[in-house]
Amino acid sequence: MSKQKKKQKVKKPKPRIFSGFRDVFSEDILLRQRMIDTIRRVYEKYGYLPLETPAIEYVDILGKFLPESTTPQGGVFSFRNPDLSEKAQPDDPNTWLALRYDLTAPLARVFAQYVDIQRPFRRYQVGPVWRYEKPGPGRFREFYQFDFDSVGTSSMAADAEICCVICDALAALGFSEGEYMVKVNNRKIMQGVLEVCGLADLEISESSQAMTVLRAIDKMDRLGLPGVIQLLGKGRRDESGDFTEGAHLENEQIAKIEQYLGSRAESRDEVCRGLFELVKDSEVGRKGVAELQEIDSFLSALGYNGKQVEFDPTIVRGLSYYTGPVFEGVLTKEIKDESGQVKQIGSVFGGGRYDDLVKRFTGQEVPATGASIGVDRLLEAMRSTDNSSCRKSTADVLVTVMDKKCMADYFKLAQEIREAGINAELYLGNGNIGKQMKYADKQEIPLAIIIGSDEFEKKEAQVKDLNLGRKLSEEILDREEWREENPAQQSISRSELISKLREMLG
RNA sequence: GCAGUUGUAGCUCAGUUGGUUAGAGCGCCUGUCUGUGGAACAGGAGGCCAUGGGUUCGAAUCCCAUCAACUGUACCA
């Protein structure tokens, strides 16, 4: 007795899940799978090859390309290497492991590690990455990225190609021209602008004024020009009363940057000309403009117009390792969220040129460029815009069980249907026929087959179109009517069953 | 990280100036309906009122702490 009491006192684990992580169910997975397949076909059309790398890397592999960063430990899930005893050398670089937080750093490692890889090396990779940061709506600590990169080429053709691939991928997903846009900028131009403003005390370091300026520009889409100008000057107080310290620029400098941010124009060429005027006194700046012009020439030759790819000086793309052109694939379509508020989806692709990433391993210059898609975000966008007509179930047909003694026959029928290339599920539960219909309805299985003793005798089968029935039921008020009409159901001889199923499934 | 708001059923929320047995809608299960989904009607299950401490004769309600969520902001490789 007392033993039992003790047993009951043992705490049962509460089912729960760590913040920022989630369970994903069939509906979402099926949709994601389909999306990934579509994008993969585009990547492969351009000749990219698949690569897989492990979820866990040594911390220094991921980390230290940001020389003075207060990260990475902050944003990374890291833990002790269990192979090493705690007494082992404390500064052994193998001591700490971490979950990868993107797919680019591991790519650089692979390239540095396998020296004999044929260059240029073009690969795509999809998989989960992990970041230890505050989760928000549509922002998780574990999420999928789908990258493609060209390593070992400094040609602007590679960068132009990245833009093409992003366009093609979004088009393949069903977004039409005008619903998406690739925005391109160049880090060299930004550096040129900073130089022209007399902020050339780069190397850009974590807390420098130049850095604060870039951060401010990066907020353009959210705060708009007035907010950015506040941040360039003294600072900005937000709705909650929190104050963000500004960059304390002189009015003259702010004016220059304002001019820079305003240098948008109808055509890419025009943007380039405007930017050139602005940074012509800076060597890097001129180089950056030249790069953009080269990209423009390729894109124009291929027929990618200004509605698909535009040059946008407000694009910053974080403060990361980018050294040249940077890209952002945005969805311009507006969506409504649950509360009916109109929202912009915004950026779904991001990337750029990172010529120094491999160098930190080998010392060798290995230019590279690429982009990454935020799979979950794009998925969310597709769900709320439209074009995801994915159901929860993989089965096209549910074979119901009327008479359990005939289970073998039902089983055989299901097999027969499968052999004809149609996904068929045999009902394996205990419910009566009503339960089984309900099951098919809830699972969103489009068709159900009913065979009882009558049908066995006549060599027939009842086939019910659940989707059609659901529609018809809206007009039926009375139970009797509902039952007698048996909506959307028909008798079909066994010999014609398969072809009829095919026909009904379209 | 900082600031504000909020934690009551699976979900969305009521819950009086502290008062005895904690409420609704939706969803779920069962039946009306023994070979047919929906609707309708009837019934049922489901709560340590986030957690821990205080104040009080008495706390979902008041106070403190912790945790979590949401919003803004910062950071974002």
Coordinates of C-alpha atoms (C1' of nucleotides) in Angstrom, one line a residue:
Chain A
M1 CA 0.0 0.0 0.0
S2 CA 2.6 2.5 1.1
K3 CA 4.7 1.4 -1.8
Q4 CA 1.9 2.3 -4.2
K5 CA 1.5 5.7 -2.6
K6 CA 5.2 6.3 -3.1
K7 CA 4.9 5.3 -6.7
Q8 CA 2.1 7.8 -7.3
K9 CA 4.2 10.5 -5.8
V10 CA 6.8 10.0 -8.4
K11 CA 6.5 13.0 -10.6
K12 CA 5.1 12.2 -14.0
P13 CA 6.8 14.1 -16.8
K14 CA 4.7 16.8 -18.2
P15 CA 4.6 16.8 -22.0
R16 CA 6.1 20.0 -23.0
I17 CA 8.5 21.4 -25.5
F18 CA 11.5 23.7 -25.2
S19 CA 10.9 27.3 -26.1
G20 CA 11.5 28.1 -29.8
F21 CA 11.1 24.5 -30.8
R22 CA 8.1 22.8 -32.3
D23 CA 6.4 19.7 -33.5
V24 CA 5.6 19.7 -37.2
F25 CA 2.6 17.7 -38.5
S26 CA 1.9 16.1 -41.8
E27 CA 0.2 19.0 -43.4
D28 CA 3.2 21.3 -42.9
I29 CA 5.7 18.6 -43.7
L30 CA 4.0 17.6 -47.0
L31 CA 3.8 21.2 -48.0
R32 CA 7.5 21.8 -47.1
Q33 CA 8.6 18.7 -49.0
R34 CA 6.8 19.8 -52.1
M35 CA 8.3 23.3 -51.8
I36 CA 11.8 21.9 -51.3
D37 CA 11.4 19.7 -54.3
T38 CA 10.3 22.6 -56.5
I39 CA 13.3 24.7 -55.4
R40 CA 15.7 21.8 -55.7
R41 CA 14.7 21.3 -59.3
V42 CA 15.5 24.9 -60.0
Y43 CA 18.9 24.7 -58.3
E44 CA 19.7 21.5 -60.3
K45 CA 18.7 23.2 -63.5
Y46 CA 21.6 25.5 -63.0
G47 CA 23.9 22.5 -62.2
Y48 CA 24.2 22.8 -58.4
L49 CA 25.1 19.6 -56.6
P50 CA 23.8 18.4 -53.2
L51 CA 25.9 18.3 -50.1
E52 CA 25.3 17.3 -46.5
T53 CA 27.2 18.3 -43.5
P54 CA 26.7 17.3 -39.8
A55 CA 24.4 19.2 -37.4
I56 CA 27.3 19.5 -34.9
E57 CA 30.5 21.4 -35.6
Y58 CA 33.4 22.5 -33.5
V59 CA 32.7 26.0 -32.2
D60 CA 35.7 27.6 -33.8
I61 CA 34.6 26.3 -37.2
L62 CA 31.4 28.3 -36.9
G63 CA 32.6 31.2 -34.9
K64 CA 35.5 33.4 -35.1
F65 CA 35.3 35.0 -38.5
L66 CA 33.6 37.8 -36.6
P67 CA 36.8 39.1 -35.0
E68 CA 35.4 41.2 -32.2
S69 CA 31.9 39.9 -32.0
T70 CA 30.4 39.5 -28.6
T71 CA 28.7 36.5 -30.1
P72 CA 29.0 33.6 -31.1
Q73 CA 28.4 32.0 -27.7
G74 CA 25.4 34.1 -27.3
G75 CA 23.5 33.0 -30.4
V76 CA 24.7 29.4 -30.5
F77 CA 23.7 26.2 -28.8
S78 CA 27.1 25.0 -27.6
F79 CA 28.1 22.2 -25.2
R80 CA 31.2 20.4 -24.0
N81 CA 32.8 17.7 -26.2
P82 CA 31.9 14.5 -24.2
D83 CA 34.9 12.7 -25.7
L84 CA 37.2 15.0 -23.8
S85 CA 37.7 14.7 -20.0
E86 CA 37.2 17.9 -18.1
K87 CA 40.8 17.9 -17.1
A88 CA 42.0 18.0 -20.6
Q89 CA 43.8 21.2 -21.8
P90 CA 41.4 24.0 -21.3
D91 CA 42.4 25.8 -24.4
D92 CA 42.0 22.8 -26.6
P93 CA 40.0 23.9 -29.6
N94 CA 38.1 20.6 -29.5
T95 CA 36.6 21.3 -26.1
W96 CA 33.5 23.0 -27.4
L97 CA 30.9 21.8 -29.8
A98 CA 27.9 23.6 -31.2
L99 CA 24.8 23.1 -33.4
R100 CA 25.4 24.8 -36.7
Y101 CA 23.6 28.1 -37.0
D102 CA 23.8 28.3 -40.8
L103 CA 25.0 26.3 -43.7
T104 CA 27.6 28.7 -45.0
A105 CA 30.2 28.3 -42.3
P106 CA 30.2 24.5 -42.7
L107 CA 30.5 24.9 -46.4
A108 CA 33.6 27.0 -45.9
R109 CA 35.0 24.3 -43.7
V110 CA 34.3 21.6 -46.2
F111 CA 36.0 23.6 -48.9
A112 CA 39.1 24.2 -46.7
Q113 CA 39.2 20.6 -45.6
Y114 CA 38.9 18.8 -48.9
V115 CA 41.5 20.7 -51.0
D116 CA 41.1 18.6 -54.1
I117 CA 37.5 19.6 -54.7
Q118 CA 37.0 20.7 -58.3
R119 CA 36.6 24.5 -58.5
P120 CA 34.3 26.2 -58.9
F121 CA 32.4 24.2 -56.4
R122 CA 28.7 24.7 -56.7
R123 CA 26.4 23.1 -54.1
Y124 CA 23.0 23.2 -52.6
Q125 CA 22.1 22.1 -49.1
V126 CA 18.9 21.9 -47.1
G127 CA 18.5 21.2 -43.5
P128 CA 17.7 22.5 -40.0
V129 CA 19.9 25.1 -38.3
W130 CA 19.8 26.2 -34.7
R131 CA 20.1 29.6 -33.1
Y132 CA 19.8 30.5 -29.5
E133 CA 17.9 33.7 -29.5
K134 CA 14.5 35.0 -28.6
P135 CA 11.8 33.3 -30.5
G136 CA 9.1 35.4 -32.1
P137 CA 6.2 34.9 -34.5
G138 CA 7.5 32.9 -37.4
R139 CA 10.9 32.9 -35.7
F140 CA 12.1 29.7 -34.2
R141 CA 15.3 28.3 -32.6
E142 CA 15.3 25.4 -35.0
F143 CA 14.4 26.1 -38.6
Y144 CA 15.2 25.1 -42.2
Q145 CA 17.5 26.8 -44.6
F146 CA 18.0 25.9 -48.2
D147 CA 21.3 27.3 -49.5
F148 CA 23.0 27.4 -52.9
D149 CA 26.5 28.7 -53.4
S150 CA 29.3 29.1 -55.9
V151 CA 32.7 28.7 -54.3
G152 CA 35.9 29.5 -56.1
T153 CA 34.7 32.1 -58.6
S154 CA 35.1 35.8 -58.4
S155 CA 33.1 36.4 -61.6
M156 CA 30.1 38.7 -61.3
A157 CA 28.4 36.3 -63.6
A158 CA 28.1 34.0 -60.5
D159 CA 26.4 36.8 -58.6
A160 CA 24.1 37.6 -61.5
E161 CA 23.3 33.9 -61.6
I162 CA 22.4 33.9 -57.9
C163 CA 19.8 36.6 -58.8
C164 CA 18.4 34.5 -61.6
V165 CA 18.1 31.4 -59.5
I166 CA 16.2 33.3 -56.8
C167 CA 13.8 34.7 -59.4
D168 CA 13.4 31.3 -61.0
A169 CA 12.8 29.6 -57.7
L170 CA 10.1 32.1 -56.7
A171 CA 8.5 31.9 -60.1
A172 CA 8.5 28.1 -59.9
L173 CA 6.7 28.3 -56.5
G174 CA 3.9 30.1 -58.3
F175 CA 4.7 33.7 -57.6
S176 CA 4.2 35.8 -60.6
E177 CA 6.1 38.8 -61.8
G178 CA 5.4 41.7 -59.5
E179 CA 4.7 39.5 -56.5
Y180 CA 8.4 39.0 -55.9
M181 CA 11.6 41.1 -56.3
V182 CA 15.3 40.5 -55.9
K183 CA 17.0 43.5 -54.4
V184 CA 20.7 43.9 -54.8
N185 CA 23.2 46.2 -53.2
N186 CA 27.0 46.1 -52.8
R187 CA 28.9 46.2 -49.6
K188 CA 31.8 48.0 -51.4
I189 CA 29.4 50.9 -52.2
M190 CA 28.4 51.2 -48.6
Q191 CA 32.0 51.3 -47.6
G192 CA 32.5 54.0 -50.2
V193 CA 29.7 56.0 -48.8
L194 CA 31.1 55.7 -45.4
E195 CA 34.5 56.9 -46.7
V196 CA 32.9 59.8 -48.5
C197 CA 31.3 60.8 -45.2
G198 CA 34.6 60.7 -43.5
L199 CA 33.8 57.6 -41.6
A200 CA 36.5 55.5 -43.1
D201 CA 38.0 54.5 -39.8
L202 CA 37.3 51.0 -40.9
E203 CA 38.2 48.1 -40.2
I204 CA 34.5 48.1 -39.3
S205 CA 34.5 47.1 -35.7
E206 CA 31.7 46.1 -33.4
S207 CA 31.1 49.4 -31.7
S208 CA 32.4 51.8 -34.3
Q209 CA 30.4 54.7 -35.6
A210 CA 30.5 53.2 -39.0
M211 CA 28.9 50.1 -37.6
T212 CA 26.1 52.1 -36.0
V213 CA 25.4 53.8 -39.3
L214 CA 25.1 50.4 -41.1
R215 CA 22.8 49.2 -38.4
A216 CA 20.6 52.3 -38.8
I217 CA 20.4 51.9 -42.5
D218 CA 19.4 48.3 -42.1
K219 CA 16.3 49.4 -40.2
M220 CA 15.1 51.4 -43.2
D221 CA 12.3 49.0 -44.1
R222 CA 10.9 49.0 -40.6
L223 CA 11.4 52.5 -39.3
G224 CA 11.4 54.4 -42.6
L225 CA 13.6 57.4 -43.4
P226 CA 12.6 59.5 -40.4
G227 CA 13.5 56.8 -38.0
V228 CA 16.8 56.1 -39.7
I229 CA 17.7 59.7 -39.6
Q230 CA 17.0 59.8 -35.9
L231 CA 19.3 56.9 -35.5
L232 CA 22.0 58.6 -37.5
G233 CA 21.8 61.6 -35.3
K234 CA 21.2 61.6 -31.6
G235 CA 19.0 58.5 -31.3
R236 CA 15.5 57.3 -31.2
R237 CA 12.9 56.6 -28.5
D238 CA 10.4 53.8 -29.3
E239 CA 6.8 53.3 -28.3
S240 CA 7.7 51.4 -25.1
G241 CA 9.9 54.4 -24.1
D242 CA 13.1 52.6 -24.7
F243 CA 15.9 54.7 -26.1
T244 CA 18.3 53.6 -28.8
E245 CA 21.6 55.5 -28.9
G246 CA 22.3 57.1 -32.3
A247 CA 25.5 57.5 -34.4
H248 CA 25.8 61.2 -33.7
L249 CA 26.7 62.2 -37.2
E250 CA 27.0 65.8 -38.3
N251 CA 24.1 67.2 -40.4
E252 CA 26.3 67.2 -43.4
Q253 CA 27.1 63.5 -43.1
I254 CA 23.4 62.7 -42.5
A255 CA 22.5 64.6 -45.7
K256 CA 25.0 62.5 -47.7
I257 CA 23.6 59.3 -46.3
E258 CA 20.1 60.5 -46.9
Q259 CA 21.0 61.2 -50.5
Y260 CA 22.5 57.7 -50.7
L261 CA 19.4 56.1 -49.4
G262 CA 17.3 58.1 -51.8
S263 CA 19.2 57.1 -54.9
R264 CA 16.6 54.7 -56.2
A265 CA 15.5 55.0 -59.7
E266 CA 13.5 53.4 -62.5
S267 CA 16.3 51.4 -64.0
R268 CA 19.3 49.6 -62.6
D269 CA 21.5 51.6 -64.8
E270 CA 20.2 54.9 -63.5
V271 CA 20.8 53.8 -59.9
C272 CA 24.3 52.9 -60.8
R273 CA 24.9 56.4 -62.3
G274 CA 23.5 58.1 -59.2
L275 CA 25.6 55.9 -56.9
F276 CA 28.7 56.6 -58.9
E277 CA 28.3 60.3 -58.5
L278 CA 28.0 59.8 -54.8
V279 CA 31.1 57.7 -54.3
K280 CA 33.3 58.7 -57.1
D281 CA 35.9 59.9 -54.7
S282 CA 36.3 56.5 -53.1
E283 CA 38.1 53.7 -54.8
V284 CA 36.1 50.8 -53.1
G285 CA 33.0 52.7 -53.9
R286 CA 33.8 52.9 -57.6
K287 CA 34.7 49.2 -57.6
G288 CA 31.3 48.4 -56.0
V289 CA 29.4 50.4 -58.6
A290 CA 31.4 48.7 -61.4
E291 CA 30.4 45.3 -60.0
L292 CA 26.8 46.3 -60.0
Q293 CA 27.1 47.5 -63.5
E294 CA 28.5 44.2 -64.6
I295 CA 25.7 42.3 -62.9
D296 CA 23.2 44.6 -64.6
S297 CA 24.7 43.8 -68.0
F298 CA 24.3 40.1 -67.5
L299 CA 20.8 40.3 -66.1
S300 CA 19.8 42.6 -68.9
A301 CA 21.2 40.3 -71.5
L302 CA 19.2 37.4 -70.0
G303 CA 16.1 39.5 -69.9
Y304 CA 15.6 39.9 -66.2
N305 CA 14.0 43.3 -66.0
G306 CA 13.9 45.9 -63.3
K307 CA 10.7 44.5 -61.9
Q308 CA 12.4 41.2 -61.1
V309 CA 15.8 42.5 -60.0
E310 CA 16.4 46.0 -58.7
F311 CA 19.3 47.8 -57.2
D312 CA 18.4 49.0 -53.7
P313 CA 20.9 50.9 -51.7
T314 CA 19.0 50.3 -48.4
I315 CA 19.8 46.6 -48.4
V316 CA 22.4 45.8 -45.8
R317 CA 22.0 42.2 -44.9
G318 CA 23.2 42.2 -41.3
L319 CA 26.8 42.9 -40.6
S320 CA 28.2 39.6 -41.5
Y321 CA 31.0 38.4 -43.7
Y322 CA 29.8 39.8 -46.9
T323 CA 32.4 41.6 -49.0
G324 CA 30.6 42.5 -52.3
P325 CA 27.2 42.2 -53.8
V326 CA 24.4 41.3 -51.4
F327 CA 21.0 40.0 -52.3
E328 CA 17.6 39.9 -50.8
G329 CA 14.6 38.1 -52.3
V330 CA 11.4 39.7 -51.1
L331 CA 7.7 39.0 -51.5
T332 CA 5.8 42.2 -52.3
K333 CA 2.5 40.6 -52.0
E334 CA 0.5 41.7 -49.0
I335 CA -1.1 39.3 -46.7
K336 CA -3.6 39.4 -43.9
D337 CA -2.7 37.8 -40.6
E338 CA -5.2 36.1 -38.2
S339 CA -6.4 39.4 -36.9
G340 CA -7.0 40.7 -40.3
Q341 CA -4.1 43.1 -40.3
V342 CA -2.4 43.7 -43.6
K343 CA 1.2 42.7 -43.4
Q344 CA 4.2 42.6 -45.7
I345 CA 5.9 39.2 -45.8
G346 CA 9.2 40.7 -46.7
S347 CA 12.5 38.9 -47.2
V348 CA 12.6 35.2 -47.9
F349 CA 15.9 34.8 -49.6
G350 CA 19.1 36.4 -48.4
G351 CA 22.7 36.2 -49.5
G352 CA 25.8 37.8 -50.9
R353 CA 29.4 37.5 -51.8
Y354 CA 31.8 36.4 -49.1
D355 CA 35.3 36.3 -50.4
D356 CA 37.2 35.9 -47.1
L357 CA 35.3 33.0 -45.5
V358 CA 37.5 30.2 -46.6
K359 CA 40.6 32.3 -46.2
R360 CA 40.3 32.1 -42.5
F361 CA 41.1 28.4 -42.6
T362 CA 43.7 28.2 -45.3
G363 CA 45.0 31.7 -45.8
Q364 CA 44.1 31.2 -49.5
E365 CA 41.9 33.7 -51.3
V366 CA 38.8 31.7 -52.2
P367 CA 36.0 33.9 -53.5
A368 CA 32.5 32.7 -53.0
T369 CA 28.9 33.9 -53.4
G370 CA 25.6 32.4 -52.6
A371 CA 22.2 32.8 -51.1
S372 CA 19.9 31.1 -48.6
I373 CA 16.2 30.7 -48.4
G374 CA 14.3 30.8 -45.1
V375 CA 12.2 27.7 -45.7
D376 CA 9.8 28.2 -42.9
R377 CA 9.1 31.8 -43.6
L378 CA 8.5 31.2 -47.3
L379 CA 6.2 28.3 -46.3
E380 CA 4.3 30.7 -44.0
A381 CA 4.0 33.1 -46.9
M382 CA 2.7 30.5 -49.3
R383 CA 0.2 29.3 -46.8
S384 CA -1.2 32.8 -46.3
T385 CA -1.2 33.9 -49.9
D386 CA -2.7 31.0 -51.5
N387 CA -1.3 28.5 -53.4
S388 CA -0.8 25.7 -51.1
S389 CA -3.5 23.2 -51.8
C390 CA -1.9 20.5 -49.7
R391 CA -4.0 18.2 -47.6
K392 CA -3.1 16.4 -44.4
S393 CA -3.3 12.9 -45.8
T394 CA -1.1 11.0 -48.2
A395 CA -3.9 8.5 -49.0
D396 CA -6.2 9.1 -52.0
V397 CA -8.6 6.3 -51.1
L398 CA -9.8 4.8 -47.8
V399 CA -10.8 1.2 -48.1
T400 CA -13.5 0.8 -45.4
V401 CA -14.1 -2.4 -43.6
M402 CA -17.8 -3.5 -43.4
D403 CA -17.3 -7.0 -42.4
K404 CA -14.2 -7.9 -40.5
K405 CA -14.4 -11.5 -41.6
C406 CA -13.5 -10.3 -45.0
M407 CA -10.5 -8.4 -43.9
A408 CA -8.2 -10.3 -46.3
D409 CA -10.4 -9.2 -49.2
Y410 CA -10.3 -5.6 -48.2
F411 CA -6.6 -5.9 -47.8
K412 CA -6.3 -7.4 -51.3
L413 CA -8.4 -4.7 -52.8
A414 CA -6.2 -2.0 -51.2
Q415 CA -3.1 -3.7 -52.6
E416 CA -4.7 -3.8 -56.0
I417 CA -5.4 -0.1 -55.9
R418 CA -1.8 0.6 -54.8
E419 CA -0.4 -1.5 -57.6
A420 CA -2.4 0.8 -60.0
G421 CA -0.4 3.7 -58.6
I422 CA -3.0 5.1 -56.3
N423 CA -2.3 5.7 -52.6
A424 CA -4.7 3.6 -50.6
E425 CA -5.2 3.2 -46.9
L426 CA -7.0 0.3 -45.4
Y427 CA -9.0 1.2 -42.3
L428 CA -7.3 -0.6 -39.4
G429 CA -9.4 0.7 -36.5
N430 CA -12.4 -0.7 -34.7
G431 CA -15.1 1.7 -35.7
N432 CA -18.3 1.0 -37.5
I433 CA -18.9 2.4 -41.0
G434 CA -20.0 5.8 -39.6
K435 CA -16.8 6.1 -37.7
Q436 CA -14.9 5.2 -40.8
M437 CA -16.5 7.9 -42.9
K438 CA -15.8 10.4 -40.2
Y439 CA -12.2 9.3 -40.1
A440 CA -11.9 9.7 -43.9
D441 CA -13.5 13.1 -43.6
K442 CA -11.2 14.3 -40.8
Q443 CA -8.1 13.0 -42.5
E444 CA -9.2 14.7 -45.7
I445 CA -8.9 11.5 -47.7
P446 CA -10.8 12.4 -50.9
L447 CA -12.4 9.0 -51.7
A448 CA -13.9 6.1 -49.7
I449 CA -14.7 2.7 -50.9
I450 CA -17.5 0.7 -49.3
I451 CA -18.0 -3.0 -49.9
G452 CA -20.5 -5.0 -47.8
S453 CA -22.2 -8.3 -48.4
D454 CA -24.5 -6.8 -51.1
E455 CA -21.6 -5.5 -53.0
F456 CA -19.6 -8.6 -52.6
E457 CA -22.4 -10.6 -54.2
K458 CA -22.9 -8.2 -57.1
K459 CA -19.2 -7.7 -57.5
E460 CA -19.6 -4.0 -57.0
A461 CA -18.3 -1.3 -54.9
Q462 CA -19.7 2.0 -53.5
V463 CA -17.3 4.9 -54.1
K464 CA -17.9 8.0 -52.2
D465 CA -16.5 11.4 -53.1
L466 CA -15.9 13.0 -49.7
N467 CA -15.0 16.4 -51.0
L468 CA -18.1 16.6 -53.2
G469 CA -20.3 15.3 -50.4
R470 CA -19.0 18.0 -48.0
K471 CA -20.0 20.6 -50.5
L472 CA -23.5 19.1 -51.1
S473 CA -24.1 18.8 -47.3
E474 CA -24.2 22.6 -47.0
E475 CA -27.5 22.6 -48.8
I476 CA -29.1 19.7 -46.9
L477 CA -30.9 20.6 -43.7
D478 CA -32.7 17.4 -42.9
R479 CA -31.2 14.3 -41.7
E480 CA -33.5 12.0 -43.7
E481 CA -32.6 13.8 -46.9
W482 CA -29.0 13.6 -46.1
R483 CA -29.1 9.8 -45.5
E484 CA -31.3 8.9 -48.4
E485 CA -29.6 10.9 -51.0
N486 CA -26.3 9.5 -50.0
P487 CA -24.6 12.4 -51.6
A488 CA -21.7 11.9 -54.0
Q489 CA -21.8 8.2 -53.8
Q490 CA -22.1 5.7 -56.7
S491 CA -22.1 2.0 -57.4
I492 CA -19.4 0.8 -59.6
S493 CA -18.6 -2.7 -60.9
R494 CA -15.4 -4.1 -59.5
S495 CA -13.9 -4.5 -63.0
E496 CA -14.2 -0.7 -63.6
L497 CA -13.2 0.3 -60.1
I498 CA -9.6 1.3 -60.8
S499 CA -10.2 3.3 -63.9
K500 CA -13.1 5.0 -62.1
L501 CA -10.9 5.9 -59.2
R502 CA -8.3 7.4 -61.5
E503 CA -11.0 9.4 -63.2
M504 CA -12.4 10.7 -59.9
L505 CA -8.9 11.7 -58.7
G506 CA -8.3 13.6 -61.9
Chain B
rG1 C1' 19.5 42.0 -22.9
rC2 C1' 15.9 46.2 -21.8
rA3 C1' 10.7 47.9 -21.3
rG4 C1' 5.5 47.1 -21.1
rU5 C1' 1.2 43.7 -21.0
rU6 C1' -0.7 38.9 -19.8
rG7 C1' -1.0 33.7 -17.4
rU8 C1' -8.5 30.4 -15.4
rA9 C1' -10.8 23.4 -19.6
rG10 C1' -7.7 21.0 -25.7
rC11 C1' -8.9 26.4 -28.0
rU12 C1' -11.2 31.6 -27.2
rC13 C1' -12.4 33.9 -23.0
rA14 C1' -16.2 35.3 -18.5
rG15 C1' -15.6 35.3 -13.2
rU16 C1' -18.7 41.3 -9.2
rU17 C1' -16.0 45.6 -3.6
rG18 C1' -11.7 39.0 -1.5
rG19 C1' -17.1 34.7 0.5
rU20 C1' -18.3 28.6 0.6
rU21 C1' -19.9 23.9 -5.2
rA22 C1' -15.3 27.6 -10.9
rG23 C1' -18.7 29.3 -15.8
rA24 C1' -19.8 29.9 -21.2
rG25 C1' -18.9 29.2 -26.4
rC26 C1' -16.1 26.1 -29.7
rG27 C1' -13.8 21.4 -29.9
rC28 C1' -13.8 16.2 -28.1
rC29 C1' -16.6 11.6 -26.6
rU30 C1' -21.6 8.9 -26.4
rG31 C1' -26.6 8.5 -28.0
rU32 C1' -31.1 9.7 -31.1
rC33 C1' -29.1 7.0 -36.3
rU34 C1' -27.8 -1.8 -35.8
rG35 C1' -24.6 -0.2 -43.9
rU36 C1' -22.6 6.0 -44.3
rG37 C1' -19.4 12.4 -42.9
rG38 C1' -22.8 17.5 -42.2
rA39 C1' -26.9 19.8 -39.4
rA40 C1' -30.2 19.5 -35.0
rC41 C1' -31.3 17.7 -30.2
rA42 C1' -29.9 15.1 -25.5
rG43 C1' -26.1 13.6 -22.3
rG44 C1' -20.7 13.1 -20.8
rA45 C1' -15.5 13.7 -19.9
rG46 C1' -12.1 17.4 -19.1
rG47 C1' -9.4 22.6 -14.1
rC48 C1' -3.8 22.2 -8.0
rC49 C1' -7.4 29.1 -11.5
rA50 C1' 1.2 29.2 -14.4
rU51 C1' 4.7 27.9 -9.9
rG52 C1' 6.4 29.1 -4.9
rG53 C1' 5.8 32.1 -0.8
rG54 C1' 3.0 35.8 2.0
rU55 C1' -1.5 39.0 3.9
rU56 C1' -6.5 37.2 5.7
rC57 C1' -11.3 33.6 9.5
rG58 C1' -11.4 33.0 4.2
rA59 C1' -7.6 34.2 -2.2
rA60 C1' -8.7 32.7 -9.2
rU61 C1' -9.3 37.8 -7.0
rC62 C1' -4.6 41.6 -2.8
rC63 C1' 1.2 41.7 -2.1
rC64 C1' 6.3 39.6 -3.3
rA65 C1' 9.3 36.3 -6.1
rU66 C1' 10.1 32.8 -10.0
rC67 C1' 8.8 30.8 -14.7
rA68 C1' 6.3 31.2 -19.3
rA69 C1' 3.8 33.7 -23.3
rC70 C1' 2.7 38.2 -26.1
rU71 C1' 4.2 43.3 -27.9
rG72 C1' 7.9 46.9 -28.7
rU73 C1' 13.2 47.6 -28.7
rA74 C1' 18.3 45.8 -29.1
rC75 C1' 21.2 41.9 -31.3
rC76 C1' 21.0 38.6 -35.5
rA77 C1' 26.7 35.1 -38.2

